Amino acid sequence: MKRAVFIFLLLSVSIYASIHETEYYNNLAGAKFGYPEKTYVELKEKSSKGMLFNYYGYLPYWTDTLAYANFDYELLTHVAYFSIELNTDGSIGSVPNPSRFTKIYSECHKRGVRVHMTFTLFGWTSVSNLLNSWTARNSAVSNIINFIDAYSIEGANIDFEYVTSSVKDSFSLFIQNLADSLHLNPSGRKELYIAMPAVPAWYPGYDYASLSDDADGLFIMGYDYHYSGSSEAGPVAPTFNSSYWGYYAVNTTVGDYFDYGASRDKVILGVPYYGYDWPTVSDALKSSTTGSGTAVLFKNAKTNAVSYGYEFDANSQTPYYNYFSASWHQCWYDDSVSIINKLEIAVDSSLQGAGCWALGYDDGEDDLWNAIRSAMQRVPADKHFVVRVTIPTLNVREGPSTAYKVLNTAYAGDEFVAFDFDGYWYKIYYPASSFPYYAYIYGGDGVSVKYMDGDNFVPVVKVTASLLNVRSGPSTSYPILTQTAEGQCFAVESLSGDWAKIMLPDSNSRGWISYASYTAYYADVSLLNDCAFEIDSIDYPDTLTMGETFKLEMFLLNRGFVSADSLVKINSVAHSLFYDLNEWYDSSSVKTYGYDGLPNQKCLRNSNFKAGNVIKDTLVTEKFFLEREGDIASDTFEITIFIKYSESGKHENEIKLNIIENKNERYVLFDVLGRKVFEDNGRFSSNVPLKSGVYFLISFYDNRFFRKKIFLFK
């Protein structure tokens, strides 16, 4: 019986078209079809701040170009124009409203936003006919590649609704072939993203692990949990599951994708900029619907909620409102509050990012842009650090492997601002006029391979102007070399008045920007970041004779966002018997030196210690921890050494006190055990030899006596 119920649920869910399909066909009557003008616009520098996460927005063909001016491009990394229909023989149709595609292509490329074209195929039969034909699949791959090359865009989005179990393998093979063709494109690597269902269990035709391996991104359509044809009104995209609404919700969807084999760094969590207005029996929650729901754009839902009364459902963490017009209506949608919660799920789950259906649905409102900025944007100096090339030449690539295209060559001493890493590949700001807005550079593991190290002492500037000129010299009288956009970060080489000299990564040249008025200046970004090290191993001798010096070697895993440097100290919990006057800051703090390891690297840091004086063979254990600029940077660790007493060793290192106690008539010296070791009349003299150790000096003068504790270290 349970099996039958599941099958019925699967069929009933799939009968109704997704919001993508419904709106595609609903707006066809007003569309003009044709082919875009082939105008090449370079992909310029990205103006996003931080850019730790991608934000992928679908742009429907029916969204007017007037809305484009309201887009906050600094928060977008990708725009997917929606869409071109694929035919079952693999041929592709023309572009709906091609002038709009040309417009968004230009607007995006000027700001460093990558452009994709969405290729759609709706209906089980059509999808099956194409995928079951080897010829049709190959034709589709070829035609998609030709379109991308012809219009110089960055990739494709595949939206097939829906893929059944009967063509599961064929769809995976199609995606694999298309991905290979895009990634190995002679004109440069192109991207492939796929529109994916909200509930994996309902759609077994997708090989989630295989698709994750081949594609650059899986866009989860995290909406339509309640859809147009739902029998009861409810949240379009419940943020959290609950006993009231059931298991399926955005948070469980993300977890299910992992269970089905999708990689975190491939998943894009799509959020809805729309809702559904259903006619209902009453205004009660879970009220039965009396007809199909009508899509309501965010802008309109926000306005209506003010008029009818805003309600927020604690179970799903989404808003809704009720109103009566001939009958009861209930509208569920998402606003900035619910979307922030969804975006934080993406951030907390370490996804590649998030995205939306669809751009323009906010119609000039800034609520949702502010939600993205609040939840996903990272600004300097949080998690920003400077990397420095240490070998003669080092390739700068489009992505985090040698399979990606080489953008440029960096040279020894070149410094970049990094803000993320993938293994030992470091993601750097790369605001070139003809290259992507970021790039990757390989630093090595920090032990066997050291291609880069860190430099915490280089100032960093973040551009705050929307567009800032870079000049050949430190004044406006010098010619403009290029421009850089808001949010870009640079390592500062020098200052001249209100001007900062920065490196231009695309050309390996230097330029000057007016930093005092148009940037945020950070003299030391390391002070704003977490410094944290995991101690991998410690190497030091287990037995020493007192007075011997030794090197302590520590292999550290850098778990923070501050490079290891000379400010990293080893502190003892108490005054240390291993104190070395020449190497330590004081008796409880010792310098370190070695490789300035980057975040996520392993690095070797060394310190010099000395076995202190003991009165007999002694096993000494002391506790230490790492510290940098007042921040505790590691767990406490112990050093245990057997120190052997040596009378000759002590005598060979005699030290004379240069302390003069004036007017002493008689003095006596005692050791730490209270034994008298020296006595003489007159005042204390520096000519008296004393062995290293701790002594008590008692001096007698005019029937008075004075006591002093004397510490003698080598």
XYZ file of C-alpha atoms in Angstrom:
714
model
C 0.000 0.000 0.000
C 2.825 2.377 0.833
C 4.411 1.700 -2.540
C 1.204 2.581 -4.350
C 0.876 5.823 -2.422
C 4.431 6.802 -3.333
C 3.836 6.169 -7.037
C 0.656 8.190 -6.969
C 2.485 11.055 -5.257
C 5.239 10.974 -7.840
C 2.779 11.095 -10.704
C 0.635 13.768 -9.123
C 3.623 16.008 -8.500
C 4.871 15.674 -12.036
C 1.553 16.351 -13.771
C 1.854 20.032 -12.993
C 4.420 22.100 -14.806
C 7.073 23.986 -12.883
C 7.015 27.761 -12.582
C 9.728 27.821 -15.273
C 7.608 25.953 -17.789
C 4.325 27.642 -16.898
C 5.642 31.160 -17.271
C 7.629 30.335 -20.392
C 4.465 29.383 -22.265
C 2.222 31.982 -20.620
C 4.349 34.807 -22.013
C 4.997 33.492 -25.522
C 2.250 35.545 -27.118
C 4.097 38.785 -26.424
C 7.533 37.571 -27.513
C 9.386 38.399 -30.705
C 11.711 35.680 -31.934
C 14.937 36.157 -33.816
C 18.696 36.138 -33.448
C 20.712 38.550 -31.315
C 23.100 41.023 -32.799
C 26.635 39.641 -32.665
C 28.386 42.401 -30.758
C 31.424 41.399 -28.737
C 31.783 42.985 -25.301
C 34.741 41.951 -23.164
C 34.066 40.394 -19.801
C 35.438 43.121 -17.550
C 36.447 43.176 -13.928
C 33.889 42.093 -11.375
C 32.601 44.710 -8.992
C 31.444 42.277 -6.314
C 32.716 42.693 -2.747
C 34.197 39.560 -1.289
C 32.745 37.102 -3.798
C 33.026 34.029 -1.626
C 29.752 32.715 -3.073
C 28.199 32.665 -6.500
C 24.800 34.205 -7.068
C 23.080 32.802 -10.144
C 20.039 34.618 -11.491
C 17.630 33.438 -14.161
C 16.493 36.300 -16.396
C 13.243 35.497 -18.254
C 12.785 36.738 -21.798
C 9.593 38.550 -20.726
C 11.370 40.824 -18.222
C 11.574 44.293 -19.742
C 14.971 45.922 -20.186
C 13.850 48.791 -17.937
C 14.289 46.389 -15.021
C 17.946 45.806 -15.906
C 18.856 49.198 -14.462
C 17.652 48.014 -11.049
C 19.937 44.987 -10.883
C 22.688 45.153 -8.278
C 25.349 43.698 -10.545
C 27.991 43.708 -7.821
C 26.032 40.900 -6.147
C 25.589 38.808 -9.292
C 28.148 36.372 -10.623
C 25.985 34.737 -13.328
C 22.916 35.660 -15.344
C 21.178 32.891 -17.310
C 18.921 34.236 -20.058
C 15.742 32.172 -20.196
C 15.455 30.582 -22.734
C 15.926 28.873 -26.089
C 13.862 25.754 -26.722
C 15.612 22.637 -27.913
C 13.796 20.510 -30.443
C 13.615 16.738 -30.114
C 16.004 16.310 -33.064
C 18.680 18.388 -31.292
C 18.160 21.553 -33.283
C 17.592 24.796 -31.421
C 15.012 27.479 -31.927
C 15.530 31.204 -32.185
C 15.861 33.543 -29.214
C 12.767 35.142 -27.680
C 13.189 38.921 -27.548
C 16.780 38.782 -28.847
C 17.392 42.495 -28.285
C 16.933 41.904 -24.561
C 19.575 39.208 -24.637
C 21.949 41.607 -26.408
C 21.233 44.260 -23.781
C 21.846 42.041 -20.753
C 24.949 40.557 -22.380
C 26.427 44.039 -22.668
C 25.349 45.156 -19.181
C 26.769 42.029 -17.565
C 30.073 41.917 -19.394
C 30.786 45.556 -18.602
C 30.578 44.614 -14.921
C 32.241 41.211 -14.937
C 29.041 39.149 -14.647
C 29.129 35.883 -16.568
C 26.333 35.218 -19.070
C 24.732 31.843 -19.773
C 21.981 30.844 -22.166
C 19.304 28.502 -20.848
C 18.314 25.657 -23.159
C 14.933 24.188 -22.244
C 12.993 21.092 -23.156
C 9.633 20.547 -21.459
C 7.507 17.419 -21.264
C 8.420 13.798 -20.587
C 7.849 12.701 -24.157
C 9.993 15.425 -25.726
C 12.801 14.859 -23.239
C 12.733 11.104 -23.849
C 12.685 11.467 -27.644
C 15.797 13.625 -27.642
C 17.755 11.627 -25.078
C 16.946 8.238 -26.630
C 18.474 9.311 -29.934
C 22.267 9.258 -30.232
C 22.031 11.522 -33.273
C 19.748 14.024 -31.559
C 21.952 14.201 -28.451
C 25.076 14.871 -30.483
C 23.250 17.438 -32.570
C 22.079 19.220 -29.434
C 25.616 19.331 -28.044
C 26.967 20.705 -31.306
C 24.266 23.367 -31.617
C 24.671 24.521 -28.020
C 28.427 24.877 -28.476
C 27.956 26.777 -31.732
C 25.566 29.233 -30.094
C 27.879 29.892 -27.151
C 30.841 30.461 -29.433
C 28.850 32.674 -31.798
C 27.766 35.035 -29.025
C 30.897 34.872 -26.833
C 29.092 33.931 -23.639
C 30.455 31.950 -20.711
C 28.268 28.888 -20.600
C 25.000 26.990 -20.863
C 22.167 26.131 -18.503
C 20.187 22.962 -19.186
C 16.584 22.926 -17.976
C 14.893 19.648 -18.967
C 11.575 19.034 -17.182
C 11.495 16.305 -16.323
C 13.904 13.418 -16.735
C 12.366 10.000 -16.082
C 14.100 6.858 -14.887
C 13.904 5.373 -18.391
C 16.375 7.963 -19.720
C 18.514 8.360 -16.598
C 21.661 6.984 -18.233
C 21.035 8.823 -21.498
C 20.689 12.147 -19.684
C 23.904 11.550 -17.751
C 25.713 10.710 -20.985
C 24.316 13.820 -22.676
C 25.511 16.014 -19.796
C 28.914 14.326 -19.772
C 29.420 14.923 -23.498
C 28.186 18.503 -23.282
C 30.395 19.222 -20.265
C 33.466 17.835 -22.025
C 32.766 19.950 -25.097
C 32.279 23.082 -23.014
C 35.238 22.563 -20.714
C 37.623 21.793 -23.577
C 36.289 24.500 -25.875
C 39.108 25.844 -28.094
C 38.026 29.427 -27.382
C 38.359 28.872 -23.632
C 36.692 26.841 -20.927
C 32.924 27.287 -20.762
C 30.571 26.445 -17.891
C 27.626 24.086 -17.591
C 24.834 24.462 -15.027
C 21.723 22.287 -14.718
C 18.273 23.126 -13.333
C 17.430 20.453 -10.759
C 14.248 19.483 -8.882
C 13.563 20.507 -5.298
C 12.953 16.990 -3.994
C 15.362 14.296 -5.243
C 13.147 11.460 -4.015
C 10.362 12.525 -6.359
C 12.618 12.497 -9.429
C 14.717 9.310 -9.620
C 15.627 9.976 -13.252
C 18.548 12.177 -12.219
C 21.903 10.597 -11.370
C 22.750 13.274 -8.845
C 26.310 12.131 -8.175
C 27.208 11.802 -11.858
C 25.692 15.162 -12.775
C 27.543 16.775 -9.886
C 30.826 15.343 -11.141
C 30.366 16.609 -14.701
C 28.582 19.947 -14.357
C 29.941 23.162 -12.886
C 26.760 23.775 -10.948
C 23.461 22.163 -9.977
C 20.785 24.825 -9.582
C 18.228 23.460 -7.125
C 14.821 24.896 -7.959
C 14.109 25.298 -4.254
C 10.472 26.204 -4.727
C 7.102 24.816 -5.873
C 6.827 22.612 -2.783
C 3.288 23.947 -2.977
C 2.565 24.643 -6.630
C -0.206 26.027 -8.775
C -2.235 22.829 -8.644
C -1.801 22.037 -4.951
C -4.922 20.819 -3.176
C -4.186 23.034 -0.198
C -2.558 26.434 0.145
C 0.854 26.466 1.749
C 4.444 27.689 1.579
C 5.961 27.750 -1.899
C 9.392 27.269 -0.353
C 9.260 26.230 3.321
C 12.617 27.160 4.781
C 12.596 24.470 7.456
C 10.777 21.180 7.781
C 8.247 20.801 10.577
C 5.708 18.386 11.938
C 3.034 20.742 10.655
C 4.075 20.975 6.991
C 6.058 17.772 6.773
C 9.560 16.625 5.937
C 10.122 18.347 2.613
C 11.604 21.830 2.897
C 14.647 23.760 1.736
C 16.858 22.602 4.597
C 16.049 18.918 4.030
C 16.459 19.334 0.269
C 20.038 20.515 0.738
C 20.806 17.587 3.017
C 19.147 15.134 0.625
C 21.298 16.372 -2.248
C 24.391 15.489 -0.257
C 22.937 12.070 0.512
C 22.316 11.525 -3.192
C 25.974 12.250 -3.969
C 26.063 15.918 -4.957
C 29.180 17.862 -3.987
C 28.709 20.926 -1.819
C 30.824 23.065 -4.100
C 28.561 22.281 -7.056
C 25.206 23.103 -5.466
C 23.401 26.399 -6.062
C 20.343 26.914 -3.858
C 17.615 28.613 -5.875
C 15.145 30.845 -4.031
C 11.790 32.193 -5.275
C 11.095 35.837 -6.028
C 7.420 34.945 -6.421
C 4.523 33.308 -4.628
C 1.168 31.708 -5.383
C -2.275 33.171 -4.764
C -4.840 30.382 -4.378
C -8.605 30.665 -4.056
C -9.378 28.824 -0.821
C -12.255 27.572 1.260
C -11.272 29.746 4.214
C -8.478 31.855 5.649
C -7.224 29.008 7.852
C -3.800 27.465 7.403
C -3.857 24.404 5.159
C -7.174 25.543 3.725
C -8.271 23.519 0.706
C -7.945 25.268 -2.626
C -10.917 25.776 -4.925
C -8.871 26.398 -8.054
C -5.362 26.747 -9.430
C -2.948 29.207 -7.917
C -1.797 32.282 -9.803
C 1.840 33.351 -9.655
C 2.414 36.666 -7.843
C 5.693 38.534 -8.219
C 7.533 39.617 -5.074
C 6.899 43.321 -5.715
C 3.141 42.759 -5.862
C 3.079 40.329 -2.943
C 4.905 42.841 -0.779
C 2.400 45.565 -1.654
C -0.585 43.269 -1.105
C 0.685 42.129 2.286
C 0.683 45.735 3.457
C -2.937 46.119 2.343
C -4.315 42.781 3.540
C -2.184 42.152 6.597
C 1.249 40.553 6.733
C 1.417 37.140 8.409
C 4.496 35.036 9.117
C 4.281 31.275 9.556
C 6.608 30.094 12.318
C 6.619 26.499 11.083
C 7.868 27.132 7.552
C 9.480 30.503 8.308
C 7.760 32.108 5.311
C 5.182 34.917 4.977
C 1.634 34.864 3.658
C -1.532 36.939 3.625
C -5.295 36.349 3.296
C -8.004 38.409 1.678
C -11.620 38.013 0.580
C -12.707 38.869 -2.960
C -15.819 36.907 -3.946
C -14.111 34.065 -2.085
C -11.206 33.589 0.275
C -7.699 33.820 -1.141
C -4.420 32.873 0.440
C -1.043 33.945 -0.956
C 2.247 32.425 0.145
C 5.530 33.971 -0.974
C 9.071 34.745 0.188
C 10.400 38.061 1.440
C 13.755 39.333 2.671
C 13.345 37.642 6.065
C 12.675 34.166 4.700
C 15.216 34.533 1.907
C 17.982 35.545 4.326
C 17.296 32.322 6.222
C 17.568 30.330 2.999
C 20.767 32.077 1.961
C 22.256 31.353 5.365
C 21.496 27.677 4.803
C 23.575 27.939 1.619
C 26.396 29.688 3.475
C 26.345 27.366 6.487
C 26.260 24.317 4.188
C 29.318 25.581 2.253
C 27.468 25.498 -1.050
C 28.828 27.077 -4.197
C 26.203 29.730 -3.706
C 22.586 30.618 -4.279
C 20.417 31.993 -7.040
C 16.912 33.067 -7.912
C 13.867 32.680 -10.042
C 13.744 35.290 -11.301
C 15.605 38.553 -11.825
C 13.303 41.519 -12.257
C 10.512 40.110 -10.111
C 11.413 42.581 -7.361
C 10.845 45.458 -9.817
C 13.110 48.046 -8.238
C 12.638 47.030 -4.607
C 15.935 46.637 -2.758
C 14.778 44.192 -0.051
C 16.065 41.069 -1.742
C 19.346 42.624 -2.848
C 19.937 43.666 0.745
C 19.213 40.107 1.840
C 21.944 38.822 -0.490
C 24.339 41.474 0.730
C 23.577 40.705 4.374
C 23.822 36.930 4.165
C 26.419 36.230 1.501
C 28.683 39.173 0.900
C 32.163 39.219 2.369
C 34.057 42.475 2.540
C 37.709 43.108 3.374
C 39.343 42.519 5.656
C 37.275 39.548 6.805
C 38.947 36.432 5.408
C 41.263 38.411 3.146
C 45.009 37.900 3.126
C 48.005 38.767 0.966
C 49.905 36.082 -0.957
C 53.372 36.586 -2.434
C 54.993 34.640 -5.267
C 58.353 33.170 -4.208
C 59.491 31.383 -7.388
C 60.647 33.006 -10.658
C 57.360 32.421 -12.537
C 53.955 31.068 -11.572
C 50.867 30.555 -13.743
C 47.618 32.332 -12.926
C 44.616 30.262 -14.054
C 40.857 30.532 -14.529
C 40.119 27.765 -12.045
C 41.637 25.651 -9.264
C 43.520 23.053 -11.317
C 45.990 22.818 -14.172
C 43.096 21.859 -16.443
C 41.995 25.487 -16.481
C 43.257 28.070 -18.935
C 46.369 30.087 -18.056
C 45.407 33.760 -17.813
C 48.804 35.219 -17.114
C 52.174 34.619 -15.485
C 53.084 36.060 -12.102
C 56.672 36.726 -11.102
C 58.683 36.488 -7.904
C 57.633 39.199 -5.494
C 54.208 39.796 -7.044
C 51.569 40.157 -4.350
C 47.835 39.522 -4.623
C 44.877 39.798 -2.277
C 43.331 36.357 -1.757
C 39.955 35.647 -0.178
C 39.377 31.913 -0.488
C 41.135 28.666 -1.299
C 40.435 25.273 -2.824
C 43.063 22.942 -1.423
C 46.319 24.735 -2.163
C 44.800 26.853 -4.948
C 44.230 30.415 -3.803
C 41.422 32.561 -5.176
C 42.662 36.071 -5.849
C 41.153 39.321 -7.047
C 41.995 39.646 -10.703
C 40.364 42.791 -12.081
C 41.686 42.597 -15.617
C 39.739 44.243 -18.419
C 39.699 41.113 -20.556
C 39.779 38.321 -17.972
C 37.444 37.016 -15.240
C 37.080 39.026 -12.070
C 38.991 36.461 -10.060
C 41.637 33.865 -10.754
C 43.461 31.022 -9.044
C 47.122 30.584 -8.256
C 48.834 27.534 -6.756
C 50.741 27.973 -3.518
C 51.835 24.420 -2.755
C 51.463 22.498 0.488
C 53.977 24.674 2.350
C 56.409 21.824 3.026
C 57.470 20.007 -0.139
C 56.148 22.721 -2.471
C 56.411 26.398 -1.581
C 55.391 28.532 -4.555
C 53.936 31.329 -2.427
C 54.057 32.572 1.120
C 52.085 35.125 3.083
C 52.785 38.744 3.887
C 50.724 40.173 6.736
C 52.513 43.506 6.684
C 51.342 44.722 3.270
C 48.507 47.274 3.359
C 45.349 46.513 1.387
C 42.897 48.892 -0.263
C 39.297 48.138 -1.201
C 37.802 50.309 -3.925
C 34.647 52.082 -2.701
C 33.936 54.165 -5.807
C 31.695 52.610 -8.455
C 34.531 53.018 -10.953
C 38.040 54.242 -10.194
C 40.731 55.349 -12.626
C 44.158 53.751 -12.403
C 46.859 56.144 -13.589
C 50.512 55.839 -14.492
C 51.546 58.260 -11.750
C 50.340 59.746 -8.448
C 48.165 62.612 -9.724
C 45.341 63.303 -12.158
C 47.848 64.755 -14.617
C 49.063 61.251 -15.456
C 47.311 59.233 -18.170
C 44.694 56.606 -17.302
C 45.967 53.045 -17.640
C 42.700 51.268 -16.855
C 39.777 51.358 -14.439
C 38.784 49.192 -11.522
C 35.353 48.661 -10.036
C 33.853 48.865 -6.579
C 34.826 46.093 -4.207
C 38.128 45.153 -5.829
C 41.093 44.755 -3.467
C 44.765 45.421 -4.083
C 48.018 45.056 -2.222
C 49.632 48.463 -1.780
C 53.303 48.793 -2.741
C 53.783 52.395 -1.642
C 52.001 55.660 -0.899
C 52.549 59.152 -2.240
C 50.300 61.703 -0.613
C 46.725 60.613 -1.259
C 47.784 58.111 -3.909
C 48.534 54.411 -3.582
C 50.696 52.354 -5.920
C 49.094 49.010 -6.743
C 49.846 46.058 -8.980
C 47.718 45.384 -12.069
C 47.580 41.583 -12.217
C 46.593 41.281 -15.874
C 49.653 43.117 -17.167
C 52.177 42.681 -14.321
C 52.477 46.464 -14.300
C 51.914 49.038 -11.594
C 49.467 51.900 -11.406
C 48.294 54.600 -9.025
C 44.851 55.171 -7.527
C 43.500 58.006 -5.411
C 43.075 55.919 -2.285
C 42.330 58.565 0.346
C 38.881 59.429 -1.017
C 37.869 56.384 -3.025
C 39.044 53.327 -1.099
C 38.973 51.777 2.334
C 42.550 51.442 3.570
C 43.642 48.538 5.792
C 47.143 48.889 7.193
C 47.089 45.332 8.549
C 44.261 42.993 7.515
C 45.678 40.258 9.737
C 44.475 42.070 12.848
C 40.879 41.670 11.657
C 41.088 37.944 10.934
C 41.222 34.786 12.991
C 44.680 33.367 13.644
C 44.482 29.639 14.336
C 46.947 26.776 14.017
C 46.571 23.060 14.473
C 49.790 21.482 15.739
C 50.648 18.569 13.489
C 53.925 17.567 15.145
C 56.711 18.888 17.377
C 60.328 17.795 17.173
C 62.881 18.372 19.947
C 65.494 16.327 21.878
C 64.296 14.258 24.794
C 67.507 14.474 26.841
C 69.884 17.394 27.343
C 72.571 18.514 29.716
C 71.731 21.692 31.549
C 72.941 24.732 29.668
C 72.621 23.144 26.237
C 70.643 25.012 23.589
C 68.336 23.235 21.182
C 65.957 23.908 18.303
C 62.261 23.160 18.634
C 60.582 22.447 15.279
C 56.803 22.709 14.944
C 54.814 21.610 11.902
C 51.614 23.624 11.902
C 48.413 23.408 9.874
C 47.149 26.924 9.286
C 43.430 26.812 10.093
C 42.876 30.570 10.195
C 43.060 33.431 7.721
C 46.352 34.905 8.905
C 49.651 33.743 7.442
C 52.222 32.399 9.889
C 54.904 35.038 10.432
C 57.470 36.395 12.880
C 54.717 37.720 15.148
C 53.659 34.172 15.969
C 55.160 33.405 19.386
C 55.342 30.414 21.680
C 54.206 31.399 25.149
C 54.733 29.374 28.287
C 51.971 29.103 30.830
C 54.456 30.175 33.531
C 58.055 31.381 33.628
C 60.015 28.804 31.703
C 63.116 26.856 32.651
C 63.892 26.750 28.900
C 64.432 30.496 28.706
C 67.228 31.619 26.387
C 68.267 35.204 26.972
C 69.426 35.681 23.379
C 66.342 34.226 21.659
C 63.365 34.893 23.895
C 61.369 38.077 24.341
C 61.206 37.335 28.056
C 61.163 34.319 30.340
C 57.730 33.213 29.092
C 57.685 34.148 25.402
C 59.883 32.897 22.566
C 60.280 34.012 18.953
C 59.488 31.753 16.006
C 60.989 31.805 12.553
C 60.550 29.816 9.362
C 58.127 29.602 6.452
C 55.301 32.148 6.457
C 52.638 29.568 5.676
C 49.377 30.601 4.018
C 45.905 29.694 5.256
C 45.298 25.973 4.675
C 49.013 25.255 4.211
C 51.308 23.322 6.492
C 54.328 25.283 7.658
C 57.459 24.714 9.723
C 58.169 27.213 12.494
C 61.340 26.991 14.588
C 62.320 28.370 17.987
C 65.501 28.225 20.061
C 65.338 26.927 23.635
C 67.914 26.223 26.324
C 67.960 23.593 29.028
C 67.917 25.477 32.307
C 69.884 24.832 35.458
C 68.874 22.044 37.788
C 70.433 20.836 41.023
C 70.043 17.194 39.994
C 68.905 15.163 37.016
C 65.326 16.296 36.452
C 62.468 15.477 34.088
C 61.000 18.867 33.184
C 57.505 19.274 31.680
C 56.152 22.683 30.739
C 53.002 23.841 28.984
C 52.979 26.243 26.037
C 50.602 27.726 23.469
C 50.883 29.779 20.276
C 49.967 33.444 20.326
C 49.960 36.283 17.814
C 49.310 39.902 18.673
C 47.392 38.962 21.788
C 45.279 36.261 20.128
C 45.646 32.693 21.385
C 46.310 30.732 18.200
C 46.522 27.089 19.294
C 45.599 24.591 21.937
C 47.976 24.120 24.856
C 50.793 21.638 24.271
C 53.522 20.176 26.492
C 57.292 19.923 26.138
C 58.997 17.267 28.249
C 62.812 16.995 28.431
C 65.109 15.114 30.776
C 67.756 17.643 31.896
C 70.935 16.146 33.281
C 72.793 17.943 36.023
C 76.412 18.800 35.263
C 78.777 20.256 37.857
C 81.406 20.861 35.220
C 78.823 22.357 32.977
C 77.843 24.767 35.688
C 81.422 25.691 36.497
C 82.356 26.216 32.895
C 79.656 28.822 32.632
C 80.521 30.871 35.675
C 78.864 34.251 35.827
C 80.009 37.185 37.878
C 77.464 39.467 39.449
C 77.837 43.097 38.613
C 75.764 44.108 41.612
C 77.345 46.376 44.154
C 75.716 46.654 47.564
C 77.250 49.818 48.969
C 78.266 50.091 52.619
C 77.979 46.325 53.274
C 80.130 45.282 56.197
C 79.516 41.561 55.822
C 77.535 39.337 53.447
C 76.547 35.694 53.201
C 75.337 33.720 50.149
C 72.976 30.728 50.457
C 71.849 28.304 47.737
C 68.198 27.298 47.137
C 68.520 24.466 49.673
C 69.516 26.946 52.373
C 73.137 25.893 52.510
C 75.687 28.628 53.057
C 77.991 28.669 50.037
C 79.994 31.848 50.569
C 80.750 34.378 53.307
C 83.012 37.396 53.486
C 83.524 40.655 55.288
C 83.210 43.978 53.595
C 80.949 44.842 50.758
C 79.771 42.409 48.077
C 82.344 42.287 45.263
C 81.927 41.483 41.578
C 85.189 39.574 41.736
C 83.545 36.738 43.603
C 82.821 33.890 41.140
C 79.356 32.368 41.335
C 78.032 29.361 39.504
C 74.770 29.708 37.532
C 71.681 29.288 39.655
C 69.481 30.936 42.234
C 70.984 32.453 45.394
C 70.003 34.439 48.447
C 72.227 37.340 49.475
C 72.083 38.538 53.088
C 74.095 41.621 53.885
C 74.684 43.114 57.346
C 75.234 46.803 58.004
C 74.955 48.885 61.173
C 73.022 46.210 63.024
C 70.594 45.932 60.127
C 70.394 43.206 57.535
C 69.045 43.103 53.993
C 67.953 40.067 52.014
C 67.869 39.761 48.194
C 67.005 36.895 45.865
C 69.385 36.647 42.911
C 68.499 34.862 39.630
C 71.439 33.953 37.458
C 70.754 32.621 33.936
C 73.232 32.084 31.182
